[in-house]
Structure formats: structure tokens, C-alpha cells
Amino acid sequence: MALIELRHLTKTFRGKMQTVEALRDINLSIHQGEIYGIIGMSGAGKSTLVRCINFLEKPTGGQVIIDGKDLATLTPKALRALRQDVSMIFQHFNLLQQRDVRGNIAFAMEIAGMKKADIERRVDEMLEIVGLTDRQHNYPSQLSGGQQQRVAIARALSTNPKIILCDEATSALDPQTTTSILNLLREINQKMGITIVIITHEMSVVESVCTHVAIVDNGDLVENGTVEQVFSQPKSEAARKLIFRKAGADAGVMGDRMIRIVFEGNASSEPIIAGLVMECHVAVNIMYADTRDVGGKAFGQMILQLPEDHLQQEKAIYYLQNKNLRVEEVNGHAH
Amino acid sequence: MPIEKMVPLMIDGIRDTMYMTVVSTFFAYLLGLPLAIALVLTSPKGLAPRPLIYRVMDAVVNIFRSIPFLILMILVIPLTRLIAGKAYGSTATIVPLVIAAAPYVARMIESSLLEVDPGVIEAAQSMGASIPQIVFKVIIPEAKTSLIVGATISSGTILGYSAMSGAIGGGGLGQIAISYGYNRYQTDVLLVTVILLVILMQLIQVVGMTISRKTDKRVRE
Ligand SMILES: Nc1ncnc2c1ncn2[C@@H]1O[C@H](COP(=O)(O)OP(=O)(O)OP(=O)(O)O)[C@@H](O)[C@H]1O
Ligand SMILES: [Mg+2]
């Protein structure tokens, strides 16, 4: 059984003026050890979804089952105990401003009722892990955003959780700091086997750390699977939008005769385009290229504009397919 | 008034005024703090919404806040007699002072507590904190600076009320100002009491603000 099971989860906000169906019939299983990305446009319902996982938000329908426990059936006390297994980190860090770094890390353990001596020892360990030992007596206002998020991660980690939920944990940080925070999360996942759920609106975050991804669009979970699956064969319009938005595929880029080729595994180390030009004498226009390492495997995509000549077009597609690349036409529908 | 008489009179006055202010502030906080916590928790957006209880407490606070202090003093004379044994003097004045100040203090504390970043409260909830843990480990410590500022303003207001109480038999500097300055036309006494009241007020202000600034960890050092 999955560590986190969402079954027919719905959440409707009923206001005086309007009702918002923030989530509709969400079904999702997240297994132990996965780093699960949940991505979607602003207002899609991502935050609502992650807040339902620890019942900060009570769903209006369906079930949330964590480690075999249906959260709706728990007493308030049991729910609080369960929350010690499900830590959360936030976009704006949410540290106690009147406590120093040590105090903030100790906080979660005080809540959990640990003994003072044990807390002190564990704080030292956590400081070591997040690399803030020299800053332990600073207050949050004296730290950079990245350092504050490290404190939040240390605090989240201190109670030995099974799951860490991150709601836009890197959205307030610059790219470099984002990378270092994501690396820290990956390390935590690999060394301690902690399952991580990452909410984001940035494709690059999913690409760089996630093993799995779910795409939420306007309250619906439209697609999910491994990052490789979803990125290389996006089935839904929303997924294509997110992937192509990243591909800089705004109005200008999407002309006629466009194809998208997807690299998986070792294919991206071959000089495909050079081959296309030299072996087939087909001149292509590279409209967009983005290849990178995902989970140790080369992975990426490229958008090419083919020549007008039909024969040349077919030659190019044939060549690319022979190289075991998937080729998709992107005319019209992907923007 | 000759100086040898003025000095002991003023020393007594200061002592009585300080006594009324400090004791009244203490009891006003004793009543106001739980009331403020209850208001914050039971409000529709609070951690334990109880709309009915909230509305009742909210109305009671508003009613007491809207009664002018001098009128309140007269209204509660029977209660004052019951508690203090008499209706005049410094100790007796503490009763109406506390009754007038507690709702004021409650509002003051309420607004400080509401200033606490909801994100931090949510973080505590996500860790499984109970409501008492959230109140005593998050809300109050995080609101500390604002609470100290509030206490400074509140004790200043209570000092002002205590002076006003001199008009109908309260003790302290207010009474000295009324009985010598107003009833017996001793302008010098009136002037000195006013100066002393201004100095006391300043003192409270400076001490309170210094403490709040010194204990605030949000400013970069
Ligand atoms: N407490 C609430 N009351 C009413 N509506 C709400 C509430 N919280 C969220 N919503 C609505 O639910 C929808 C989903 O909101 P949510 O915050 O989950 O989106 P999101 O995907 O996290 O967006 P963003 O990327 O901007 O953070 C939005 O339409 C939002 O207005
Ligand atoms: Mg959000």
C-alpha cells in the first residue's frame, strides 16, 4: 500500500458570494521514497491539495490515507500525533521571529514532547545536516532566505518524519539558492528514505529533483506518472502547456512545420542534429533546445523547424525515428 | 504652599498614584489577558471558532469600553464598597480602575495577538501543536514586542484614569490637584502635580519602549 493515498478527494470552498471547487475527484498514490512533484498554474489547487494531505484543510469529500490511516477517522489527538510524521515547509519559511536558529529547530521537538537533553543533542545533529552550525545563535531576521529555509528544513527533519511536504519551498529564492535547497532535499530523500512531496509552479524544480509528477489543472489531476513518462509523452493539454511554456513556445516560436523530438537516456549524447544535416542534407532550424540530466539519465527536448520540401521533411522524420527518438508534430495545438 | 509641606505631600501623592497604577494594571492584565485569548480563539477566523461566545464577549467588552470612566466609577460604588470596604481612597479606586481598564487592556492584547503571522501559526499546526501550545509557545512569544508596547500605552491610560479619579475621592496626585489646586486655588500645587504626572507618564513611556525595543529579535543587529 502506498504511503499517501488520495481517494476521490474533493474540496469545495463555500463563500457568501461564490463557491470554488478547488479540487475535484483527485486520486493519487505516493509511495515511500518517492519525490513527488505536483505542478500546475497559479490557482490550480496545488496548495489546497497539499494542505489536505496533513488535514490543515479538511476535504469536503473523499479520503486521505497516510500510512494506512484514514485521517478523517482520527481523533484530534491522533491527528496531531500523525502530523509529527508529516512535516511541512513553506514558501515564506514561517520561522518564529523571536527565537534563534537553535530555538526554531527545537520548537518542533518541544511540540512533540521530547526531553530537553535529547532535543539539544538532536538540534546539534540537525545544524550539522543543514550546515548552519556557525549560525545557531542568529535570529531569522539575520539570515538570508536560503538560510531560513535550511532552518525550516532542519525543523521539519528533527522529529524524524516519514513525509516532508513542501509548498513552493523554493519560490522565494534565487536560482542558485533554489538549486542548493533542492540538492539538500534530494540528499535527505536518498540518505533517510523520507518521502517528499513538492508543490511548485516551476517545471525546472520537477525536472531537477522529482521522480514522479502529477499535473493539476483547474482543480483536476489531469496526468501523473514518472517524470520521464510525463515529460516525454505529455498526454494532457495542461501538461503540454506547462512543458511548452517552459520551452519558450510562445506565439512567435510556433510556426509551421514544427516537430518536437524527445531525448531519453543516452540518445542526447549523440550528435543528432549534425547527423541530420550531414547525412541527410536536411537543414533544420532549432527553435528551442533543452536537454539535461534527470535522475542520472540524459533527458530533454528540442523543437525543430523543418524545410518546406515534403520529401525533406519525411527524410528528417525517418532519420530521427531511426535514432529511436520520439517525434511529434507540434503544429497548432501546443501553445 | 511652603516647600517643606509641598515635598512630603507630593511624595505621598506619587506613591499613591504609582500604587494605584501598578496594582490596577496588574489586575487589568489578569482579567484582560484570558479575555483577549478567548476572543482571539473563538473569533470566526480563530483556532476554535465559537461565534456565539465570541459575540457575547465582544459585546460586553464594547459596552464597558463605551462607559466614560467617571460615570463607571459612580456606577460601581456598591461593588467598590463590597470589595474594598469603602468608596474613597487609593485602594478603593483600584476597583473601578480595573473594571474600566480590563476591557481596554483586552482589546489592546487582542490586537497584538492578531498581528502574529498566520503562517507561523499554521507551521505550528502542521507540526501537531495543540491549541494551548500554539497560544503559549507561538502566539504570545511572537507578539511579545507588541504586547509590551500595549502594556506601556495601557499603564499610561490607567495613570490618567487614576488622576481623574481624584475628582470623586480617589487618592494620589489627582486628588491633590483637585483639593489644593482647584478647591483652594493653590495654583503652585496644581502646577507641580501636573508636572509630576507628565514626568511619570514620560517615565512609563521611555521604560516601556526601551524594553520592547531591547527584547525584539526582529531587528538586525
Ligand atoms: N480559504 C479559501 N477560501 C476560498 N477559496 C479558496 C481558499 N483557499 C483557496 N481558495 C481557492 O481555491 C483555488 C485553488 O487555490 P490554491 O491556493 O490551492 O491554488 P494554488 O495552485 O496553490 O495557486 P498558487 O500557485 O497561486 O499558489 C483558488 O481558486 C483559490 O481562490
Ligand atoms: Mg499555492
Coordinates of C-alpha atoms and ligand atoms in Angstrom, one line a residue:
Chain A
M1 CA 0.0 0.0 0.0
A2 CA 1.1 3.5 -0.8
L3 CA 2.4 5.8 1.9
I4 CA 0.0 8.5 0.8
E5 CA -3.3 7.6 -0.8
L6 CA -5.7 10.2 -2.0
R7 CA -9.1 8.7 -3.0
H8 CA -11.8 10.7 -4.7
L9 CA -10.6 13.8 -2.8
T10 CA -12.7 16.9 -3.3
K11 CA -12.5 20.3 -1.7
T12 CA -15.1 23.0 -2.3
F13 CA -14.8 26.4 -0.6
R14 CA -18.3 27.8 0.0
G15 CA -18.2 31.5 0.5
K16 CA -21.1 34.0 0.7
M17 CA -20.5 35.3 -2.8
Q18 CA -19.3 32.2 -4.6
T19 CA -18.3 28.6 -4.3
V20 CA -14.9 27.5 -5.6
E21 CA -14.4 23.9 -6.5
A22 CA -10.7 23.9 -5.6
L23 CA -10.2 20.1 -6.1
R24 CA -12.3 17.6 -7.9
D25 CA -12.1 13.8 -7.5
I26 CA -8.3 13.6 -7.0
N27 CA -6.8 10.1 -7.0
L28 CA -3.2 9.7 -6.3
S29 CA -0.8 7.2 -4.7
I30 CA 2.6 8.3 -3.4
H31 CA 5.0 5.5 -2.3
Q32 CA 7.7 5.5 0.2
G33 CA 10.9 7.0 -1.0
E34 CA 9.4 8.9 -3.9
I35 CA 10.0 12.6 -4.6
Y36 CA 6.6 13.6 -6.0
G37 CA 6.2 16.9 -7.8
I38 CA 2.8 18.5 -8.0
I39 CA 2.7 21.1 -10.6
G40 CA 0.1 23.4 -12.0
M41 CA -0.7 27.0 -12.9
S42 CA -1.5 29.6 -10.2
G43 CA -4.9 28.9 -8.7
A44 CA -4.9 25.3 -9.9
G45 CA -5.4 24.0 -6.4
K46 CA -1.9 22.8 -5.5
S47 CA -1.7 24.4 -2.1
T48 CA -5.2 23.2 -1.3
L49 CA -4.1 19.7 -2.3
V50 CA -1.0 19.6 -0.1
R51 CA -2.9 21.1 2.8
C52 CA -5.4 18.3 2.5
I53 CA -2.6 15.8 2.9
N54 CA -2.0 16.8 6.5
F55 CA -5.6 17.9 7.1
L56 CA -4.7 21.6 7.6
E57 CA -7.6 21.8 5.2
K58 CA -10.4 19.4 5.7
P59 CA -11.5 17.8 2.4
T60 CA -15.2 18.1 1.6
G61 CA -15.2 14.6 0.1
G62 CA -13.1 11.5 -0.4
Q63 CA -10.3 10.1 1.7
V64 CA -6.7 10.9 2.7
I65 CA -4.9 7.8 3.8
I66 CA -1.5 8.1 5.3
D67 CA 0.5 5.0 6.2
G68 CA -2.8 3.1 6.3
K69 CA -4.7 5.6 8.5
D70 CA -7.7 7.4 7.1
L71 CA -7.3 10.9 8.5
A72 CA -11.0 11.6 8.7
T73 CA -11.4 8.8 11.3
L74 CA -8.7 10.1 13.6
T75 CA -9.4 11.9 16.9
P76 CA -7.9 15.4 17.1
K77 CA -5.2 14.0 19.4
A78 CA -4.3 11.2 17.0
L79 CA -4.3 13.6 14.1
R80 CA -1.8 15.8 16.0
A81 CA 0.4 12.8 16.6
L82 CA 0.2 11.8 12.9
R83 CA 1.3 15.3 11.9
Q84 CA 4.6 14.7 13.7
D85 CA 5.2 12.2 10.9
V86 CA 4.3 14.6 8.2
S87 CA 6.4 17.7 8.3
M88 CA 5.8 20.7 6.1
I89 CA 8.0 23.5 4.8
F90 CA 6.6 26.7 3.3
Q91 CA 7.4 29.4 0.7
H92 CA 7.9 32.1 3.4
F93 CA 9.7 29.8 5.8
N94 CA 7.4 30.6 8.7
L95 CA 10.0 30.6 11.4
L96 CA 9.5 32.0 14.9
Q97 CA 10.9 35.5 14.6
Q98 CA 11.6 35.7 18.4
R99 CA 13.6 32.5 18.6
D100 CA 17.1 31.9 17.3
V101 CA 18.1 29.2 14.9
R102 CA 18.5 26.6 17.7
G103 CA 15.2 27.6 19.3
N104 CA 13.4 27.3 16.0
I105 CA 14.8 23.8 15.3
A106 CA 14.0 22.8 18.9
F107 CA 10.4 24.0 18.5
A108 CA 9.0 21.0 16.6
M109 CA 10.6 18.7 19.2
E110 CA 9.2 20.6 22.1
I111 CA 5.8 20.3 20.5
A112 CA 6.4 16.6 20.2
G113 CA 7.2 16.5 23.9
M114 CA 10.8 15.3 23.7
K115 CA 13.1 15.6 26.6
K116 CA 15.3 18.7 26.9
A117 CA 18.6 16.8 26.7
D118 CA 17.5 14.8 23.7
I119 CA 16.3 18.0 22.0
E120 CA 19.7 19.7 22.5
R121 CA 21.6 16.8 21.0
R122 CA 19.3 16.5 18.1
V123 CA 19.5 20.2 17.4
D124 CA 23.3 19.8 17.0
E125 CA 22.8 17.0 14.6
M126 CA 20.3 19.0 12.5
L127 CA 22.5 22.0 12.4
E128 CA 25.2 19.8 11.0
I129 CA 23.0 18.4 8.3
V130 CA 21.8 21.7 7.0
G131 CA 25.2 23.4 7.5
L132 CA 24.2 26.1 9.9
T133 CA 26.2 25.3 13.0
D134 CA 28.0 28.6 12.8
R135 CA 24.7 30.5 12.7
Q136 CA 22.9 28.7 15.5
H137 CA 22.6 31.8 17.7
N138 CA 21.3 34.0 14.9
Y139 CA 17.7 35.1 14.6
P140 CA 15.7 34.6 11.4
S141 CA 15.9 38.3 10.6
Q142 CA 19.7 38.0 10.5
L143 CA 19.6 35.1 7.9
S144 CA 19.2 35.1 4.1
G145 CA 16.2 33.4 2.6
G146 CA 18.1 30.3 1.7
Q147 CA 19.5 30.0 5.3
Q148 CA 16.0 30.5 6.7
Q149 CA 14.7 27.7 4.5
R150 CA 17.5 25.5 5.8
V151 CA 16.4 26.2 9.3
A152 CA 12.8 25.3 8.3
I153 CA 14.1 22.0 6.8
A154 CA 16.1 21.2 10.0
R155 CA 13.0 21.9 12.0
A156 CA 10.9 19.7 9.7
L157 CA 13.5 16.9 9.8
S158 CA 14.1 17.0 13.6
T159 CA 11.1 14.9 14.5
N160 CA 12.1 12.0 12.1
P161 CA 9.1 12.4 9.8
K162 CA 8.1 9.8 7.2
I163 CA 7.0 12.6 4.8
I164 CA 8.0 16.1 4.1
L165 CA 5.5 18.4 2.3
C166 CA 6.9 21.4 0.5
D167 CA 4.6 24.1 -0.7
E168 CA 6.5 26.3 -3.1
A169 CA 9.5 25.9 -0.8
T170 CA 11.9 27.5 -3.3
S171 CA 9.7 30.1 -4.9
A172 CA 11.0 32.9 -2.8
L173 CA 14.6 32.0 -3.6
D174 CA 17.0 32.9 -6.4
P175 CA 18.0 30.1 -8.8
Q176 CA 21.3 29.3 -7.2
T177 CA 19.8 29.0 -3.7
T178 CA 16.9 27.0 -5.2
T179 CA 19.4 24.5 -6.5
S180 CA 21.2 24.2 -3.2
I181 CA 17.9 23.7 -1.3
L182 CA 16.7 21.1 -3.9
N183 CA 20.0 19.3 -3.5
L184 CA 19.6 19.2 0.2
L185 CA 16.1 17.8 -0.2
R186 CA 17.4 15.1 -2.6
E187 CA 20.1 14.2 -0.1
I188 CA 17.6 13.9 2.7
N189 CA 15.4 11.7 0.5
Q190 CA 18.3 9.4 -0.5
K191 CA 20.0 9.2 2.8
M192 CA 17.0 8.9 5.1
G193 CA 14.4 7.5 2.7
I194 CA 12.0 10.3 3.5
T195 CA 9.2 10.7 1.0
I196 CA 8.9 14.2 -0.3
V197 CA 6.0 16.0 -1.9
I198 CA 7.0 19.1 -3.8
I199 CA 4.4 21.7 -4.8
T200 CA 5.7 24.0 -7.5
H201 CA 4.7 26.0 -10.5
E202 CA 8.2 25.7 -11.9
M203 CA 9.0 22.9 -14.3
S204 CA 12.7 23.2 -13.6
V205 CA 12.1 22.2 -10.0
V206 CA 10.3 19.0 -11.1
E207 CA 13.0 18.2 -13.6
S208 CA 15.8 18.6 -11.2
V209 CA 14.7 16.6 -8.2
C210 CA 11.4 14.8 -8.7
T211 CA 11.0 11.1 -9.5
H212 CA 7.3 11.5 -10.1
V213 CA 5.0 14.2 -11.1
A214 CA 1.3 15.0 -11.1
I215 CA -0.2 17.8 -13.0
V216 CA -3.1 19.7 -11.5
D217 CA -5.2 21.9 -13.7
N218 CA -8.1 23.9 -12.5
G219 CA -8.9 21.5 -9.7
D220 CA -8.4 18.3 -11.7
L221 CA -5.5 16.0 -11.6
V222 CA -5.0 15.6 -15.3
E223 CA -2.0 13.5 -15.5
N224 CA 0.6 11.7 -13.4
G225 CA 3.4 9.3 -13.6
T226 CA 7.2 9.2 -13.5
V227 CA 8.9 12.4 -14.6
E228 CA 10.3 10.6 -17.7
Q229 CA 6.9 9.4 -18.7
V230 CA 5.0 12.6 -18.3
F231 CA 7.7 14.8 -19.8
S232 CA 8.4 12.7 -22.8
Q233 CA 4.8 11.8 -23.6
P234 CA 2.6 14.5 -22.1
K235 CA -0.9 13.4 -22.8
S236 CA -3.0 16.2 -21.4
E237 CA -3.3 19.7 -22.8
A238 CA -2.3 21.1 -19.4
A239 CA 0.9 19.1 -19.3
R240 CA 1.8 20.2 -22.8
K241 CA 1.1 23.8 -21.8
L242 CA 3.4 23.6 -18.8
I243 CA 6.2 21.8 -20.7
F244 CA 6.0 24.1 -23.7
R245 CA 5.5 27.2 -21.8
K246 CA 8.9 26.3 -20.4
A247 CA 10.1 25.6 -23.9
G248 CA 9.6 29.3 -24.7
A249 CA 6.9 28.2 -27.1
D250 CA 5.0 31.5 -27.1
A251 CA 3.2 32.6 -30.2
G252 CA 6.3 33.5 -32.1
V253 CA 8.0 30.2 -31.8
M254 CA 5.1 28.1 -33.0
G255 CA 5.1 28.4 -36.7
D256 CA 4.5 25.8 -39.4
R257 CA 6.4 22.5 -39.8
M258 CA 7.4 22.2 -36.2
I259 CA 8.4 18.9 -34.7
R260 CA 9.3 18.1 -31.2
I261 CA 11.9 15.5 -30.6
V262 CA 12.4 13.9 -27.2
F263 CA 15.6 12.5 -25.9
E264 CA 15.6 9.8 -23.4
G265 CA 18.6 8.0 -21.9
N266 CA 21.8 8.0 -23.9
A267 CA 20.3 9.5 -27.1
S268 CA 21.0 13.0 -26.1
S269 CA 24.8 12.4 -26.2
E270 CA 24.6 11.6 -29.9
P271 CA 25.2 14.4 -32.3
I272 CA 21.7 14.1 -33.8
I273 CA 21.3 17.4 -35.5
A274 CA 24.8 17.3 -37.0
G275 CA 23.9 13.9 -38.4
L276 CA 20.6 15.2 -39.8
V277 CA 22.4 17.9 -41.6
M278 CA 25.4 15.9 -42.8
E279 CA 23.9 12.5 -43.5
C280 CA 20.5 13.6 -44.9
H281 CA 21.4 17.0 -46.1
V282 CA 18.3 18.4 -44.4
A283 CA 18.8 21.8 -42.9
V284 CA 16.7 22.3 -39.8
N285 CA 16.1 25.3 -37.7
I286 CA 16.5 24.7 -34.0
M287 CA 13.7 26.7 -32.4
Y288 CA 14.3 25.5 -28.9
A289 CA 16.5 23.0 -27.2
D290 CA 16.7 21.9 -23.6
T291 CA 18.5 18.9 -22.5
R292 CA 19.6 17.9 -19.1
D293 CA 20.2 15.2 -16.6
V294 CA 17.2 13.8 -14.9
G295 CA 17.8 11.2 -12.3
G296 CA 21.2 10.3 -13.9
K297 CA 19.8 9.9 -17.4
A298 CA 20.1 12.3 -20.2
F299 CA 16.8 13.7 -21.0
G300 CA 15.5 16.6 -22.9
Q301 CA 13.5 18.0 -25.8
M302 CA 14.1 20.0 -28.9
I303 CA 11.8 21.8 -31.2
L304 CA 12.9 21.9 -34.8
Q305 CA 11.5 23.7 -37.8
L306 CA 11.8 21.5 -40.9
P307 CA 12.3 22.7 -44.5
E308 CA 9.3 23.3 -46.7
D309 CA 10.0 20.5 -49.1
H310 CA 7.8 17.4 -48.2
L311 CA 10.4 14.9 -49.2
Q312 CA 13.0 16.5 -47.0
Q313 CA 10.5 16.6 -44.1
E314 CA 9.9 12.9 -44.4
K315 CA 13.5 12.1 -44.7
A316 CA 14.2 14.1 -41.5
I317 CA 11.5 12.4 -39.5
Y318 CA 12.5 9.0 -40.8
Y319 CA 16.1 9.7 -39.8
L320 CA 15.1 10.8 -36.3
Q321 CA 12.8 7.9 -35.7
N322 CA 15.6 5.5 -36.8
K323 CA 17.7 7.0 -34.0
N324 CA 15.0 5.8 -31.6
L325 CA 13.8 9.3 -30.8
R326 CA 10.1 10.1 -30.5
V327 CA 9.0 12.7 -33.0
E328 CA 5.8 14.6 -32.6
E329 CA 4.3 17.3 -34.7
V330 CA 3.5 20.3 -32.6
N331 CA 1.7 22.4 -35.2
G332 CA -1.2 24.3 -33.9
H333 CA -2.2 22.6 -30.7
A334 CA 0.8 23.2 -28.5
H335 CA 1.0 26.7 -27.3
Chain B
M1 CA 2.5 76.3 49.8
P2 CA 5.8 76.3 51.5
I3 CA 8.4 73.8 50.2
E4 CA 8.7 71.8 53.4
K5 CA 5.0 71.0 53.2
M6 CA 4.9 70.5 49.5
V7 CA 7.6 67.8 49.3
P8 CA 6.1 65.3 51.7
L9 CA 2.6 65.9 50.1
M10 CA 4.0 65.2 46.7
I11 CA 5.9 62.2 47.8
D12 CA 2.7 60.7 49.2
G13 CA 0.9 61.6 46.0
I14 CA 3.4 59.9 43.8
R15 CA 3.4 56.9 46.0
D16 CA -0.4 56.6 45.9
T17 CA -0.6 57.2 42.2
M18 CA 2.1 54.6 41.4
Y19 CA 0.4 52.2 43.7
M20 CA -3.0 52.6 42.0
T21 CA -1.5 52.4 38.5
V22 CA 0.7 49.4 39.1
V23 CA -1.9 47.4 41.0
S24 CA -4.7 48.3 38.6
T25 CA -2.6 47.5 35.6
F26 CA -1.7 44.1 37.1
F27 CA -5.3 43.2 37.8
A28 CA -6.5 44.6 34.5
Y29 CA -4.0 42.2 32.8
L30 CA -5.0 39.3 35.0
L31 CA -8.6 39.8 33.6
G32 CA -7.7 41.1 30.2
L33 CA -5.2 38.5 29.1
P34 CA -7.5 35.5 29.3
L35 CA -10.3 37.5 27.8
A36 CA -8.2 38.5 24.9
I37 CA -7.0 35.0 24.3
A38 CA -10.6 33.8 24.4
L39 CA -11.6 36.5 21.9
V40 CA -8.8 35.5 19.5
L41 CA -9.5 31.8 19.7
T42 CA -13.3 31.9 19.5
S43 CA -13.5 34.5 16.7
P44 CA -14.9 33.2 13.4
K45 CA -11.4 33.1 12.0
G46 CA -9.8 31.8 15.2
L47 CA -8.4 28.4 16.0
A48 CA -11.6 27.3 17.9
P49 CA -14.4 29.3 16.3
R50 CA -17.4 29.7 18.7
P51 CA -19.4 32.5 17.0
L52 CA -22.0 32.9 19.8
I53 CA -19.5 33.0 22.7
Y54 CA -17.4 35.4 20.7
R55 CA -20.2 37.8 20.0
V56 CA -21.3 37.9 23.7
M57 CA -17.7 38.6 24.9
D58 CA -17.2 41.1 22.1
A59 CA -20.4 43.0 23.1
V60 CA -19.6 43.0 26.8
V61 CA -16.1 44.5 26.1
N62 CA -17.7 47.1 23.9
I63 CA -20.3 48.1 26.4
F64 CA -17.7 48.6 29.2
R65 CA -15.4 50.4 26.8
S66 CA -18.1 52.9 25.9
I67 CA -19.0 54.0 29.5
P68 CA -17.0 57.1 30.5
F69 CA -14.6 56.4 33.4
L70 CA -16.1 58.9 35.9
I71 CA -19.6 57.5 35.3
L72 CA -18.3 54.0 35.7
M73 CA -16.7 54.9 39.0
I74 CA -20.1 56.1 40.3
L75 CA -21.9 53.1 38.9
V76 CA -19.7 50.6 40.6
I77 CA -19.6 52.3 44.1
P78 CA -21.7 49.5 45.7
L79 CA -19.2 46.9 44.3
T80 CA -16.3 49.0 45.4
R81 CA -17.7 49.1 49.0
L82 CA -18.2 45.4 48.9
I83 CA -14.6 44.7 47.8
A84 CA -12.6 47.5 49.4
G85 CA -14.8 48.2 52.4
K86 CA -15.1 51.9 51.4
A87 CA -15.7 54.0 48.3
Y88 CA -12.9 56.6 48.6
G89 CA -9.1 56.5 48.7
S90 CA -6.4 54.9 46.7
T91 CA -7.2 51.2 47.4
A92 CA -10.9 51.7 46.7
T93 CA -10.2 53.4 43.4
I94 CA -8.4 50.3 42.2
V95 CA -11.8 48.6 41.8
P96 CA -13.3 50.9 39.2
L97 CA -9.9 51.3 37.6
V98 CA -9.6 47.6 37.0
I99 CA -13.1 47.4 35.7
A100 CA -12.5 50.2 33.3
A101 CA -9.1 49.1 32.2
A102 CA -9.6 45.3 31.8
P103 CA -11.8 45.6 28.6
Y104 CA -9.4 48.3 27.3
V105 CA -6.4 46.0 28.0
A106 CA -8.3 43.0 26.4
R107 CA -8.7 44.9 23.2
M108 CA -5.1 46.0 23.3
I109 CA -3.8 42.5 23.8
E110 CA -6.3 41.1 21.2
S111 CA -4.9 43.4 18.5
S112 CA -1.3 42.4 19.4
L113 CA -2.2 38.7 19.2
L114 CA -3.9 39.1 15.9
E115 CA -0.7 40.7 14.5
V116 CA 1.1 37.3 14.7
D117 CA 1.9 35.9 11.2
P118 CA -0.8 33.3 10.4
G119 CA 1.9 31.4 8.5
V120 CA 3.8 30.7 11.8
I121 CA 0.7 29.5 13.5
E122 CA 0.0 27.3 10.5
A123 CA 3.5 25.9 10.7
A124 CA 2.9 25.0 14.4
Q125 CA -0.4 23.3 13.5
S126 CA 1.4 21.3 10.8
M127 CA 3.7 20.0 13.5
G128 CA 0.8 18.8 15.5
A129 CA 0.8 21.6 18.1
S130 CA -2.3 21.8 20.4
I131 CA -4.2 25.0 20.9
P132 CA -2.5 25.7 24.3
Q133 CA 0.9 25.0 22.8
I134 CA 0.1 27.4 20.0
V135 CA -1.1 30.1 22.4
F136 CA 1.8 29.9 24.8
K137 CA 4.7 28.8 22.6
V138 CA 3.8 30.7 19.4
I139 CA 1.2 33.5 19.7
I140 CA 2.3 35.1 22.9
P141 CA 6.1 34.9 22.5
E142 CA 5.8 36.2 18.9
A143 CA 3.5 39.0 20.0
K144 CA 5.9 40.0 22.8
T145 CA 7.1 43.3 21.4
S146 CA 3.6 44.4 20.6
L147 CA 2.4 43.3 24.0
I148 CA 5.0 45.3 25.8
V149 CA 4.1 48.4 23.7
G150 CA 0.5 47.8 24.5
A151 CA 1.2 47.5 28.2
T152 CA 3.1 50.8 28.1
I153 CA 0.1 52.5 26.5
S154 CA -2.3 50.8 28.8
S155 CA -0.5 51.7 32.0
G156 CA -0.3 55.3 30.7
T157 CA -4.0 55.3 30.2
I158 CA -4.5 53.8 33.7
L159 CA -2.3 56.5 35.2
G160 CA -4.5 59.1 33.5
Y161 CA -7.7 57.4 34.9
S162 CA -6.2 57.3 38.4
A163 CA -5.6 61.1 38.2
M164 CA -9.2 61.6 37.0
S165 CA -10.5 59.5 39.9
G166 CA -9.2 62.3 42.2
A167 CA -12.4 64.2 41.2
I168 CA -14.6 61.9 43.2
G169 CA -12.5 60.7 46.1
G170 CA -9.7 58.7 44.6
G171 CA -6.2 59.3 46.1
G172 CA -2.9 60.3 44.7
L173 CA -1.7 63.2 42.6
G174 CA -5.1 63.6 41.0
Q175 CA -6.7 64.2 44.4
I176 CA -4.0 66.6 45.5
A177 CA -4.5 68.6 42.3
I178 CA -8.3 68.8 42.8
S179 CA -8.3 69.5 46.6
Y180 CA -5.5 72.0 46.7
G181 CA -5.3 73.4 43.2
Y182 CA -9.0 73.5 42.3
N183 CA -10.8 73.8 45.6
R184 CA -8.3 76.0 47.4
Y185 CA -6.9 77.9 44.4
Q186 CA -3.3 76.9 45.2
T187 CA -2.0 77.2 41.6
D188 CA 1.5 76.2 42.6
V189 CA 0.3 72.9 43.9
L190 CA -1.7 72.3 40.8
L191 CA 1.3 73.1 38.6
V192 CA 3.6 70.8 40.5
T193 CA 1.1 67.8 40.3
V194 CA 0.7 68.4 36.6
I195 CA 4.5 68.4 36.1
L196 CA 4.8 65.2 38.2
L197 CA 2.1 63.5 36.2
V198 CA 3.8 64.4 32.9
I199 CA 7.1 63.1 34.2
L200 CA 5.5 59.8 35.4
M201 CA 3.9 59.4 32.0
Q202 CA 7.2 60.0 30.3
L203 CA 8.9 57.6 32.5
I204 CA 6.4 54.8 31.8
Q205 CA 6.7 55.6 28.1
V206 CA 10.5 55.5 28.0
V207 CA 10.9 52.4 30.1
G208 CA 8.2 50.5 28.2
M209 CA 9.5 51.4 24.7
T210 CA 13.1 50.6 25.7
I211 CA 12.2 47.2 27.0
S212 CA 10.2 46.4 23.9
R213 CA 13.0 47.5 21.6
K214 CA 15.7 45.7 23.5
T215 CA 13.8 42.4 23.6
D216 CA 12.7 42.4 19.9
K217 CA 14.7 39.9 17.9
R218 CA 13.3 41.0 14.5
V219 CA 15.7 43.9 14.1
R220 CA 19.0 43.2 12.5
E221 CA 21.8 44.0 14.9
Ligands
LIG1 N1 -9.7 29.5 2.1 C1 -10.2 29.7 0.9 N2 -11.5 30.2 0.7 C2 -12.0 30.3 -0.6 N3 -11.3 29.9 -1.7 C3 -10.1 29.4 -1.6 C4 -9.5 29.3 -0.3 N4 -8.2 28.8 -0.5 C5 -8.1 28.6 -1.8 N5 -9.2 29.0 -2.5 C6 -9.4 28.9 -3.9 O1 -9.1 27.6 -4.4 C7 -8.4 27.7 -5.6 C8 -7.1 26.9 -5.5 O2 -6.3 27.7 -4.6 P1 -4.8 27.2 -4.2 O3 -4.3 28.1 -3.3 O4 -4.9 25.8 -3.9 O5 -4.1 27.3 -5.6 P2 -2.5 27.1 -6.0 O6 -2.5 26.1 -7.1 O7 -1.7 26.8 -4.8 O8 -2.1 28.5 -6.6 P3 -0.7 29.3 -6.4 O9 0.2 28.7 -7.4 O10 -1.1 30.7 -6.8 O11 -0.3 29.2 -5.0 C9 -8.3 29.1 -6.0 O12 -9.3 29.5 -6.9 C10 -8.5 29.9 -4.7 O13 -9.0 31.1 -4.9
MG2 MG -0.2 27.9 -3.6

